[in-house]
Amino acid sequence: MTGRDAHYETFEIPEFTLECGTTLRPAHVAYQTYGELNADKSNAILYPTWYSGRHWDNEWLIGEDKALDPRRWFIIVPNMLGNGLSSSPSNTPPPWDRARFPRINVRDNVASQHRLVTEHLGISTLPLVLGWSMGAGQTYQWAVSHPEMVQRILPFCGSPRTAPHNKVFLDSLRAALTASVGFDGGWYPPDRWPVGGLRAFARIYAGWGFSQAFYWNEAWRELGFTSLEDFAVGFWEAFFLDGRDPNNLLTMLDTWWAGDVGATPGFGSTEEALASIRARAICMPAEKDLYFPPEDEEWAVSHMANAELRVIPGVWGHFAGGGPNRADTAFIDAAVGELLAGPSGI
Amino acid sequence: MTGRDAHYETFEIPEFTLECGTTLRPAHVAYQTYGELNADKSNAILYPTWYSGRHWDNEWLIGEDKALDPRRWFIIVPNMLGNGLSSSPSNTPPPWDRARFPRINVRDNVASQHRLVTEHLGISTLPLVLGWSMGAGQTYQWAVSHPEMVQRILPFCGSPRTAPHNKVFLDSLRAALTASVGFDGGWYPPDRWPVGGLRAFARIYAGWGFSQAFYWNEAWRELGFTSLEDFAVGFWEAFFLDGRDPNNLLTMLDTWWAGDVGATPGFGSTEEALASIRARAICMPAEKDLYFPPEDEEWAVSHMANAELRVIPGVWGHFAGGGPNRADTAFIDAAVGELLAGPSGI
């Protein structure tokens, strides 16, 4: 069984010290796996989640008709800290609950996943790490933090360092939510969320998630929506009102904002960290992604030894990597297959 | 004397019926003029304001060193309805005050300006109408509504019809402000504005007003700011906290949202209205404008008989047309001079 109603596993780390200095006692990493780990534990692929996504939101790229074929690969989808399934403001008991939940870094996510993969699952090599958006950010961080383990990476619509313009976008989301009626510094009652703020959050996101051309072409019709407003409410407001706790959103937003492989201990700059990556890489920005524009990934690839830039064409912007558009999905899936068929970088 | 402290004129229209059906009794159009009207009243240029701008915010393109030279031209800058100087929620007495102020269309602005120009100033021809952003929208509407009067137009960083993606952006501004603590349906006390909502508004705008490359290059340093946050607060929050009443902002936002020359009585479509324009035109989008992308203006120009598309190059995005960058200003000024030196379209 797959999907949001499927059973999933939870890995507990009794004491997990975060980069900010706080220790979660314990921390949990919720995860789902697809396929079987083979005898020599050589077929594991790691596919972290994206901003506010849950493991089931990654399943569109997994299947017997896909390169991520569970008959061949053991695919692990760890939920990001803060997403409501792994340790989050919404599920952590006092004193680290809700608005008091500590700051989480991309490296904290990678560290928790590394313990899951190595200590719990006994895996020491990863033929591939991949992910969309913040999942791409975790992918880059994996390649920098554990070069001995990561054979290949395929980050799509994401970046190794959050760009300044992306931070401006994130700051606007934070400002709208925290200024909204009922947010109350994050201490809203658990059964009464600041809905107006979440709707504003969704409306801001709507402008960034798809491109100008997507809206000009009314490509939302392909998703079954009947007007611009129908899409704004039926897709975007529905998205953020779907069990996405405001404090959780802010925790992941902080994670995103501070993302930078260059801050990894031992490196002096983002460029230096990128140059250390040994994994073979296909880096896939989307042509019209407004917060991860292709120029940024072109810059990243120019500092990597073993990487190809492959732009996803079309008008779907950031959501080219989210699964809703068949052509984009096929384009990404083909790259995954090609990368897996080729040599390892290590 | 020029600038915000200068004396300016106010034209009163005793009964002004809006397209929405409401009648303002009276309506006011505040305006400023630069230069002298010549004897045959043949040297008047109209230069409407932009979203939340006041007449003094247009002065950067006017001067003896500019094509808009007040020694030769009589330049009229009418303030848009809703901007706080012309009739607005903030200055209209009950019952049409504050949140009850009626909806204003671009054509209402043009109608009020037409009465100012013809009835009050006795002018029957305009060698040029130009404007930035919503000023460009008014410019297009002038050319459609009064083809017999408008010889030339130079709309920069604006459009004849508000594009869907632009509406998504505007909806996000509205959602954030109206959801904010203290907005109270627009009935906040006049001396206590919803500051958190205004700051969120500013933060959203920050992501749209300049391009990704502008932020990547830290071009805000050219304006004297010292960090991204310094710019976000010192430029953007300062901008929207500078006497910009929230209800006024929402009134002008509605005007912008509904902009479409195709809705002019007598026309069946935007294309048809564009095709009717007789004025000679240079249409100037900015290369990296995120809400008025050049593609949209390319489309508009393709439907106009006498128009040239001339893209303002560079990274300043929408604010290429706002005056802060010397190179962009020189580029626009050169086009104004060239257009004025060439033949009239009528």
XYZ file of C-alpha atoms in Angstrom:
692
model
C 0.000 0.000 0.000
C 1.231 3.467 -0.814
C -0.118 6.988 -0.393
C -0.906 9.029 2.683
C -2.879 6.265 4.384
C -0.097 3.701 4.103
C 1.800 2.543 7.155
C 5.193 4.171 7.436
C 8.185 3.710 9.702
C 9.604 5.996 12.343
C 13.251 6.021 13.363
C 13.965 7.375 16.804
C 17.191 9.126 17.751
C 17.240 9.302 21.568
C 19.405 12.426 21.703
C 19.802 14.505 18.594
C 21.851 17.676 18.902
C 21.052 20.252 16.270
C 23.463 22.694 14.681
C 21.782 25.508 16.637
C 22.810 23.812 19.901
C 19.448 22.498 21.032
C 19.081 18.775 21.705
C 15.850 16.994 20.856
C 15.285 14.112 23.280
C 14.267 12.222 21.212
C 14.062 13.220 17.551
C 12.026 11.180 15.083
C 12.528 10.650 11.373
C 9.422 9.302 9.682
C 10.173 7.511 6.440
C 8.698 5.232 3.846
C 10.508 2.691 1.693
C 9.675 1.260 -1.700
C 11.147 -2.020 -2.907
C 13.548 -4.391 -1.125
C 17.063 -3.828 0.101
C 19.261 -6.403 -1.617
C 21.640 -8.730 0.179
C 24.764 -6.619 -0.175
C 22.802 -3.429 0.522
C 23.964 -1.857 -2.706
C 20.639 -0.744 -4.206
C 19.444 2.027 -1.887
C 18.321 5.369 -3.261
C 17.556 8.305 -1.006
C 14.815 10.724 -2.050
C 14.142 13.396 0.615
C 10.945 15.433 0.711
C 10.452 19.097 -0.223
C 8.966 22.148 1.474
C 5.860 20.942 3.312
C 5.778 17.712 1.302
C 5.204 14.309 2.872
C 6.704 11.022 1.710
C 3.623 10.188 -0.332
C 4.067 13.405 -2.289
C 7.221 11.899 -3.833
C 5.525 8.765 -5.142
C 4.736 10.189 -8.596
C 8.345 9.584 -9.629
C 8.442 6.005 -8.251
C 6.957 2.990 -10.003
C 7.492 -0.049 -12.170
C 7.150 2.187 -15.224
C 9.792 4.578 -13.897
C 13.558 4.644 -13.496
C 12.935 4.544 -9.739
C 11.600 1.007 -10.141
C 10.989 -0.630 -6.754
C 11.616 -4.050 -8.311
C 15.250 -3.052 -8.715
C 15.869 -0.281 -6.214
C 15.258 0.193 -2.524
C 13.971 3.744 -2.387
C 13.955 5.520 0.971
C 11.882 8.673 1.352
C 12.704 10.392 4.653
C 10.369 13.144 5.784
C 12.043 16.457 6.428
C 12.218 17.609 10.042
C 9.355 20.037 10.589
C 6.995 18.527 8.027
C 4.566 17.230 10.649
C 5.571 13.542 10.411
C 9.214 13.770 11.450
C 9.944 15.846 14.573
C 8.088 19.115 14.173
C 6.577 21.984 16.141
C 3.211 20.258 15.850
C 4.262 16.914 17.326
C 7.021 17.706 19.808
C 6.023 17.870 23.471
C 6.856 20.851 25.676
C 9.208 22.536 26.226
C 10.235 22.376 22.538
C 6.707 22.450 21.152
C 5.026 24.815 18.729
C 6.568 28.305 18.537
C 9.423 27.099 20.771
C 10.590 24.394 18.355
C 14.266 24.954 17.545
C 15.760 26.045 14.261
C 16.525 23.206 11.885
C 19.310 23.372 9.321
C 19.577 21.393 6.073
C 22.570 19.685 7.660
C 20.417 18.613 10.619
C 18.132 16.870 8.155
C 21.047 15.186 6.435
C 22.540 14.143 9.776
C 19.253 12.577 10.890
C 18.899 10.793 7.559
C 22.520 9.623 7.684
C 21.878 7.971 11.026
C 18.729 6.351 9.670
C 20.516 5.037 6.591
C 23.733 3.874 8.253
C 22.870 2.950 11.854
C 19.335 1.752 11.379
C 19.341 0.326 7.862
C 23.026 -0.658 7.727
C 23.598 0.948 4.361
C 26.995 2.388 3.478
C 26.586 3.399 -0.147
C 23.911 5.252 -2.075
C 23.777 4.786 -5.850
C 21.648 7.926 -6.031
C 20.353 10.783 -3.927
C 17.739 12.975 -5.556
C 15.058 15.476 -4.674
C 12.894 18.363 -5.745
C 13.230 21.882 -4.399
C 14.310 21.644 -0.731
C 14.842 17.956 -1.540
C 17.441 19.167 -4.037
C 19.033 21.256 -1.310
C 19.311 18.161 0.892
C 20.712 16.276 -2.097
C 23.540 18.782 -2.538
C 24.224 18.694 1.184
C 24.414 14.889 1.157
C 27.017 15.012 -1.621
C 29.087 17.539 0.344
C 28.727 15.955 3.798
C 29.137 12.306 2.782
C 31.149 12.180 -0.436
C 32.245 8.608 0.316
C 28.655 7.361 0.256
C 26.971 9.250 -2.549
C 27.600 7.876 -6.038
C 25.262 10.127 -7.987
C 22.964 13.073 -7.390
C 20.044 14.458 -9.286
C 18.870 17.712 -7.702
C 15.933 19.217 -9.577
C 14.513 22.729 -9.164
C 16.644 23.444 -6.129
C 19.982 24.892 -5.157
C 23.038 24.281 -2.976
C 22.660 27.745 -1.483
C 19.460 29.732 -1.104
C 19.767 32.732 -3.405
C 19.045 36.253 -2.133
C 15.934 36.680 -4.262
C 14.639 33.364 -2.972
C 15.138 34.716 0.570
C 13.072 37.774 -0.309
C 10.269 35.449 -1.396
C 10.567 33.414 1.812
C 10.594 36.538 3.954
C 7.344 37.638 2.330
C 5.692 34.335 3.245
C 6.869 34.662 6.818
C 5.791 38.284 7.091
C 2.265 37.570 5.825
C 1.705 34.572 8.086
C 3.138 36.107 11.245
C 1.200 39.363 10.756
C -2.116 37.578 10.317
C -5.096 37.597 12.632
C -4.927 34.674 15.047
C -1.280 33.737 14.523
C -0.475 35.158 17.935
C 3.274 34.647 17.833
C 2.786 30.980 16.979
C 0.677 30.267 20.082
C -2.628 29.884 18.221
C -4.766 27.071 19.695
C -3.975 23.734 18.012
C -7.580 23.524 16.849
C -7.790 27.073 15.538
C -5.202 27.965 12.942
C -4.811 31.457 11.455
C -6.649 30.579 8.287
C -6.482 34.029 6.721
C -2.727 33.999 7.098
C -2.495 30.542 5.537
C -4.616 31.686 2.621
C -2.378 34.720 2.120
C 0.618 32.375 2.311
C -0.978 30.277 -0.430
C -1.685 33.330 -2.598
C 1.910 34.504 -2.372
C 3.139 31.031 -3.233
C 0.791 30.912 -6.222
C 2.706 33.709 -7.890
C 6.044 31.989 -7.436
C 5.201 28.317 -7.971
C 4.289 28.634 -11.631
C 5.581 30.942 -14.348
C 4.055 34.015 -15.968
C 3.643 31.974 -19.177
C 1.861 29.193 -17.276
C -0.789 31.670 -16.202
C -0.864 33.494 -19.555
C -1.503 30.142 -21.285
C -4.068 29.111 -18.649
C -2.172 25.840 -18.299
C -4.041 25.243 -15.016
C -6.867 24.011 -17.251
C -4.760 20.875 -17.766
C -5.214 20.196 -14.053
C -8.989 20.449 -14.344
C -9.468 23.954 -12.949
C -12.030 26.219 -14.577
C -10.835 29.752 -13.825
C -7.866 31.586 -12.367
C -9.720 32.003 -9.072
C -10.763 28.354 -9.104
C -7.077 27.440 -9.385
C -5.991 29.956 -6.729
C -8.408 28.497 -4.215
C -8.818 24.906 -5.432
C -5.111 24.244 -5.871
C -3.212 26.735 -3.738
C -5.435 27.423 -0.751
C -6.370 23.746 -0.649
C -2.668 22.916 -0.639
C -1.792 25.003 2.399
C -4.987 24.249 4.283
C -4.262 20.516 3.923
C -2.938 19.875 7.420
C 0.033 22.198 7.093
C 0.593 23.587 10.558
C 1.776 27.237 10.488
C 4.635 26.679 12.932
C 5.748 23.689 10.863
C 5.730 25.888 7.748
C 7.896 28.456 9.511
C 10.359 25.831 10.731
C 10.879 24.496 7.207
C 11.034 28.039 5.912
C 13.943 28.735 8.252
C 15.637 25.576 7.044
C 15.259 26.665 3.452
C 16.340 30.253 4.113
C 19.629 29.239 5.719
C 20.520 26.568 3.170
C 24.143 26.753 2.068
C 26.553 23.865 1.538
C 29.327 26.421 1.986
C 28.557 26.587 5.719
C 29.469 22.913 6.116
C 32.306 22.611 8.656
C 35.609 22.410 6.848
C 34.684 24.652 3.931
C 35.307 28.343 3.454
C 32.782 29.034 0.716
C 29.924 27.609 -1.318
C 32.237 27.305 -4.309
C 34.726 25.269 -2.288
C 31.985 22.947 -1.035
C 30.644 22.466 -4.569
C 34.131 21.691 -5.844
C 34.433 18.909 -3.253
C 31.463 16.967 -4.642
C 32.567 13.655 -6.149
C 29.158 12.267 -7.090
C 28.199 12.287 -10.753
C 25.476 14.877 -11.101
C 22.721 15.949 -13.407
C 21.397 19.258 -12.090
C 17.969 20.077 -13.447
C 16.515 23.535 -12.990
C 13.262 24.358 -14.754
C 13.423 26.904 -17.554
C 10.933 29.307 -16.001
C 11.388 28.584 -12.296
C 11.007 31.956 -10.589
C 12.793 31.180 -7.330
C 15.395 28.726 -8.568
C 16.140 30.277 -11.975
C 18.402 28.244 -14.300
C 21.145 30.881 -14.101
C 21.710 29.981 -10.458
C 22.174 26.297 -11.203
C 24.409 27.114 -14.139
C 26.611 28.890 -11.629
C 26.551 25.887 -9.274
C 27.415 23.418 -12.029
C 30.320 25.606 -13.136
C 31.935 24.889 -9.760
C 31.352 21.116 -9.804
C 33.749 18.590 -11.289
C 31.383 15.959 -12.555
C 28.097 17.696 -13.255
C 25.822 18.390 -16.185
C 23.248 21.169 -16.336
C 20.049 19.937 -17.960
C 17.222 22.459 -18.024
C 13.630 21.183 -17.910
C 11.919 23.077 -20.747
C 8.444 24.537 -20.662
C 6.161 26.877 -18.774
C 5.460 24.978 -15.556
C 8.093 26.852 -13.611
C 9.003 25.441 -10.218
C 6.246 22.861 -10.391
C 7.891 21.235 -13.402
C 9.556 19.201 -10.652
C 6.420 18.555 -8.646
C 4.824 15.911 -10.779
C 1.662 17.543 -12.151
C 2.831 17.746 -15.758
C 3.386 14.532 -17.719
C 6.009 15.907 -20.120
C 8.164 17.315 -17.320
C 7.862 14.094 -15.342
C 8.990 12.073 -18.366
C 11.930 14.459 -18.864
C 13.073 14.044 -15.256
C 12.467 10.301 -15.247
C 14.611 9.905 -18.372
C 17.464 11.741 -16.680
C 17.170 9.536 -13.574
C 17.393 6.451 -15.773
C 20.368 7.784 -17.691
C 22.228 8.777 -14.542
C 21.611 5.400 -12.867
C 22.769 3.549 -16.003
C 26.022 5.489 -16.098
C 29.120 5.205 -13.925
C 29.303 6.173 -10.286
C 31.278 9.256 -9.361
C 33.099 7.434 -6.567
C 9.325 74.732 -6.261
C 8.990 71.018 -6.921
C 8.851 67.937 -4.747
C 6.358 66.786 -2.158
C 6.261 70.085 -0.323
C 5.423 72.114 -3.419
C 2.038 73.697 -3.878
C -0.124 71.737 -6.264
C -3.504 72.314 -7.879
C -6.786 70.516 -7.319
C -9.484 70.249 -9.959
C -12.968 69.617 -8.639
C -15.634 67.730 -10.553
C -18.940 68.440 -8.774
C -20.554 65.177 -9.843
C -18.375 62.392 -11.139
C -20.091 59.128 -12.010
C -17.784 56.143 -11.957
C -17.973 53.097 -14.210
C -19.167 51.063 -11.211
C -22.246 53.317 -10.967
C -21.349 55.291 -7.868
C -21.235 59.092 -8.104
C -18.657 61.033 -6.147
C -20.057 64.466 -5.193
C -17.535 65.919 -5.713
C -14.423 64.168 -7.022
C -11.015 65.822 -6.912
C -8.040 65.420 -9.184
C -4.864 66.745 -7.649
C -2.228 67.621 -10.209
C 1.021 69.416 -10.700
C 2.289 71.131 -13.827
C 5.805 71.854 -15.026
C 6.521 74.545 -17.629
C 4.119 76.916 -19.365
C 1.235 76.173 -21.678
C 1.942 77.966 -24.951
C -0.483 80.315 -26.685
C -2.041 77.758 -29.006
C -2.074 75.119 -26.269
C -0.113 72.700 -28.413
C 2.693 71.755 -26.027
C 0.939 69.755 -23.279
C 2.246 66.374 -22.200
C 0.305 64.170 -19.802
C 2.264 61.966 -17.403
C -0.037 60.084 -14.969
C 1.215 58.582 -11.731
C 1.781 54.895 -10.884
C 0.652 52.538 -8.120
C 0.816 54.540 -4.872
C 3.016 57.190 -6.511
C 2.404 60.897 -6.064
C 3.099 63.613 -8.643
C 6.484 64.372 -7.171
C 7.506 60.760 -7.710
C 7.447 61.431 -11.475
C 9.822 64.373 -11.366
C 12.975 62.334 -11.966
C 12.124 62.199 -15.693
C 11.386 65.927 -15.958
C 14.026 68.647 -16.213
C 16.011 70.985 -18.373
C 18.502 68.202 -19.005
C 15.720 65.831 -20.087
C 13.461 65.344 -23.092
C 10.594 66.401 -20.825
C 12.069 69.890 -20.682
C 9.713 72.339 -18.950
C 11.196 75.192 -21.012
C 9.582 73.657 -24.069
C 6.735 71.481 -22.784
C 3.839 71.952 -20.424
C 3.893 68.740 -18.454
C 0.805 67.785 -16.473
C 1.111 65.102 -13.791
C -2.357 64.109 -12.549
C -2.513 62.023 -9.387
C -4.359 58.742 -9.752
C -7.678 58.455 -7.940
C -7.023 56.593 -4.688
C -3.452 57.812 -4.232
C -4.304 59.966 -1.223
C -4.102 63.334 -3.031
C -6.853 62.883 -5.607
C -10.168 61.491 -4.304
C -9.333 58.490 -2.144
C -10.636 56.391 0.735
C -8.455 58.432 3.073
C -9.799 61.865 2.089
C -13.413 61.307 1.069
C -16.059 62.122 3.680
C -18.774 59.634 4.686
C -20.655 57.824 3.317
C -17.988 56.971 0.668
C -15.068 57.076 3.062
C -12.443 54.458 3.927
C -13.536 50.848 3.297
C -16.718 52.122 1.620
C -14.868 54.032 -1.096
C -16.097 52.825 -4.494
C -14.189 50.822 -7.057
C -12.176 52.912 -9.479
C -11.389 51.786 -13.009
C -8.498 52.904 -15.212
C -11.137 54.522 -17.430
C -12.431 56.508 -14.446
C -8.944 57.933 -14.041
C -8.712 58.765 -17.726
C -12.181 60.337 -17.684
C -11.278 62.549 -14.721
C -8.007 63.546 -16.379
C -9.777 64.222 -19.679
C -12.083 66.675 -17.948
C -9.122 68.335 -16.276
C -7.226 68.647 -19.537
C -10.108 69.735 -21.788
C -12.624 71.561 -19.555
C -10.276 73.085 -17.052
C -7.088 73.635 -19.022
C -8.718 74.043 -22.458
C -6.317 71.657 -24.145
C -7.485 69.625 -27.139
C -4.310 67.876 -28.258
C -1.565 66.006 -26.434
C 1.778 65.613 -28.203
C 2.590 62.819 -25.738
C 1.057 60.725 -22.996
C 3.474 58.575 -21.019
C 3.732 56.737 -17.757
C 5.353 54.011 -15.735
C 3.566 50.869 -14.569
C -0.074 51.805 -13.850
C 0.836 55.101 -15.518
C 1.490 53.023 -18.644
C -1.915 51.407 -18.241
C -3.520 54.869 -18.148
C -1.422 55.820 -21.178
C -2.795 52.928 -23.228
C -6.316 53.781 -22.100
C -5.876 57.414 -23.150
C -4.831 56.301 -26.636
C -7.880 54.039 -26.904
C -10.442 56.404 -25.334
C -9.280 59.632 -26.994
C -7.549 58.735 -30.257
C -8.262 62.187 -31.673
C -6.237 63.855 -28.914
C -3.228 61.631 -28.343
C -0.406 62.076 -30.833
C 2.153 59.784 -29.244
C 2.397 57.388 -26.310
C 5.312 55.992 -24.380
C 4.092 53.388 -21.890
C 6.979 51.909 -19.910
C 6.879 48.807 -17.702
C 3.116 48.502 -17.941
C 0.412 46.893 -20.015
C -2.902 47.575 -21.746
C -4.458 44.636 -19.903
C -3.432 43.245 -16.548
C -2.020 39.779 -17.187
C -3.220 36.784 -15.157
C 0.107 36.282 -13.416
C 0.093 39.944 -12.472
C -3.351 39.392 -10.924
C -1.970 36.524 -8.867
C 0.681 38.882 -7.520
C -1.933 41.547 -6.744
C -4.198 39.027 -5.041
C -1.327 38.032 -2.770
C -0.831 41.644 -1.696
C -4.514 42.007 -0.953
C -4.683 38.719 0.933
C -1.740 39.577 3.173
C -2.977 43.063 4.024
C -6.613 42.115 4.624
C -5.646 39.117 6.798
C -3.374 41.170 9.009
C -3.852 42.086 12.642
C -5.620 45.429 12.950
C -6.880 45.729 9.376
C -10.383 45.034 10.603
C -12.119 45.008 7.246
C -10.652 48.409 6.414
C -12.138 50.102 9.507
C -8.842 50.475 11.373
C -8.658 53.783 13.232
C -7.169 56.511 11.033
C -4.361 56.951 13.515
C -3.592 53.245 13.895
C -2.777 51.464 10.673
C -2.167 47.696 10.445
C 1.585 48.069 10.334
C 2.364 44.347 10.255
C 0.163 43.966 7.206
C 1.838 46.914 5.500
C 5.241 45.428 6.215
C 4.130 42.083 4.764
C 2.795 43.991 1.763
C 6.200 45.595 1.344
C 7.993 42.260 1.649
C 5.848 40.695 -1.049
C 6.434 43.674 -3.299
C 10.167 43.409 -2.727
C 10.248 40.069 -4.490
C 8.429 41.396 -7.536
C 9.787 44.914 -7.896
C 13.333 43.884 -8.764
C 14.695 40.867 -10.606
C 16.435 37.752 -9.355
C 19.636 39.025 -10.981
C 19.277 42.392 -9.205
C 19.381 40.589 -5.865
C 22.033 38.081 -6.939
C 24.278 41.006 -7.984
C 23.454 42.952 -4.801
C 22.634 45.917 -7.012
C 20.871 47.509 -4.008
C 24.357 48.559 -2.933
C 24.154 51.173 -5.694
C 21.310 52.745 -3.721
C 23.422 52.933 -0.573
C 22.011 49.939 1.294
C 24.374 47.735 3.226
C 22.656 44.338 3.381
C 19.677 42.507 1.940
C 17.740 43.115 5.152
C 18.777 46.759 5.192
C 17.282 47.088 1.705
C 14.137 45.135 2.597
C 13.410 47.452 5.509
C 15.129 50.668 4.462
C 13.738 50.714 0.939
C 10.623 48.544 0.888
C 9.112 48.868 4.349
C 9.970 52.557 4.343
C 8.219 52.870 0.986
C 4.908 51.433 2.152
C 5.018 53.022 5.591
C 5.455 56.441 3.949
C 1.882 57.679 4.303
C 0.350 54.986 2.129
C -3.070 54.360 3.615
C -4.089 50.666 3.388
C -7.550 51.388 1.956
C -5.935 53.651 -0.639
C -3.566 50.827 -1.561
C -6.501 48.451 -2.005
C -8.432 50.941 -4.138
C -5.516 51.362 -6.535
C -4.945 47.604 -6.464
C -8.508 47.075 -7.703
C -7.919 49.626 -10.442
C -4.779 47.805 -11.534
C -6.370 44.356 -11.318
C -9.262 45.238 -13.625
C -7.175 47.140 -16.193
C -8.103 46.201 -19.750
C -8.477 48.547 -22.712
C -10.612 45.833 -24.298
C -13.428 46.635 -21.861
C -13.729 50.152 -23.291
C -17.266 50.642 -24.589
C -17.367 49.953 -28.289
C -14.711 47.267 -28.350
C -15.116 43.516 -28.269
C -11.605 42.537 -27.220
C -8.239 43.836 -26.073
C -6.812 43.135 -29.514
C -9.506 45.226 -31.158
C -8.894 48.115 -28.784
C -5.138 47.937 -29.392
C -5.702 47.928 -33.139
C -7.683 51.150 -32.831
C -4.756 53.112 -31.387
C -3.577 55.805 -33.782
C -0.870 57.374 -31.635
C 2.728 56.670 -32.512
C 4.051 54.434 -29.770
C 7.274 53.260 -28.252
C 6.373 50.533 -25.739
C 9.137 49.899 -23.257
C 9.011 46.861 -21.000
C 12.059 46.096 -18.870
C 14.034 42.990 -19.725
C 13.632 41.371 -16.318
C 10.333 42.864 -15.144
C 8.619 40.040 -13.255
C 5.034 41.289 -13.442
C 5.123 43.044 -16.795
C 7.444 40.651 -18.677
C 8.561 41.782 -22.163
C 6.652 38.920 -23.806
C 3.374 40.546 -22.790
C 4.286 43.876 -24.380
C 5.556 42.096 -27.462
C 2.061 40.662 -27.778
C 0.471 44.101 -27.322
C 2.729 45.742 -29.898
C 1.917 42.984 -32.395
C -1.678 44.238 -32.346
C -0.831 47.940 -32.736
C -0.430 49.713 -36.064
C 2.194 52.274 -35.234
C 4.201 50.874 -32.356
C 7.751 49.860 -31.625
C 8.803 47.485 -28.849
C 11.961 48.723 -27.175
C 13.117 46.655 -24.209
C 14.989 48.391 -21.393
C 18.007 46.137 -20.830
C 19.489 45.200 -17.484
C 18.735 43.698 -14.110
C 16.591 46.376 -12.449
C 13.343 44.659 -13.349
C 10.181 46.677 -12.869
C 12.059 49.495 -11.179
C 14.017 50.134 -14.366
C 11.103 52.503 -14.984
C 11.067 53.996 -11.493
C 14.037 56.287 -11.756
C 16.566 54.815 -9.327
C 19.044 53.657 -11.971
C 20.862 56.213 -14.077
C 21.394 53.993 -17.138
C 17.734 52.991 -17.346
C 16.644 56.588 -16.912
C 18.930 57.695 -19.744
C 17.556 54.897 -21.937
C 13.953 55.962 -21.327
C 14.759 59.659 -21.663
C 16.396 59.031 -25.050
C 13.267 57.267 -26.275
C 11.071 60.130 -25.076
C 13.241 62.580 -27.000
C 13.210 60.451 -30.123
C 9.447 59.974 -30.026
C 8.788 63.694 -29.494
C 11.129 64.601 -32.372
C 9.294 62.271 -34.750
C 5.925 62.618 -36.435
C 2.607 62.501 -34.655
C 0.404 59.489 -35.209
C -2.662 61.614 -35.880
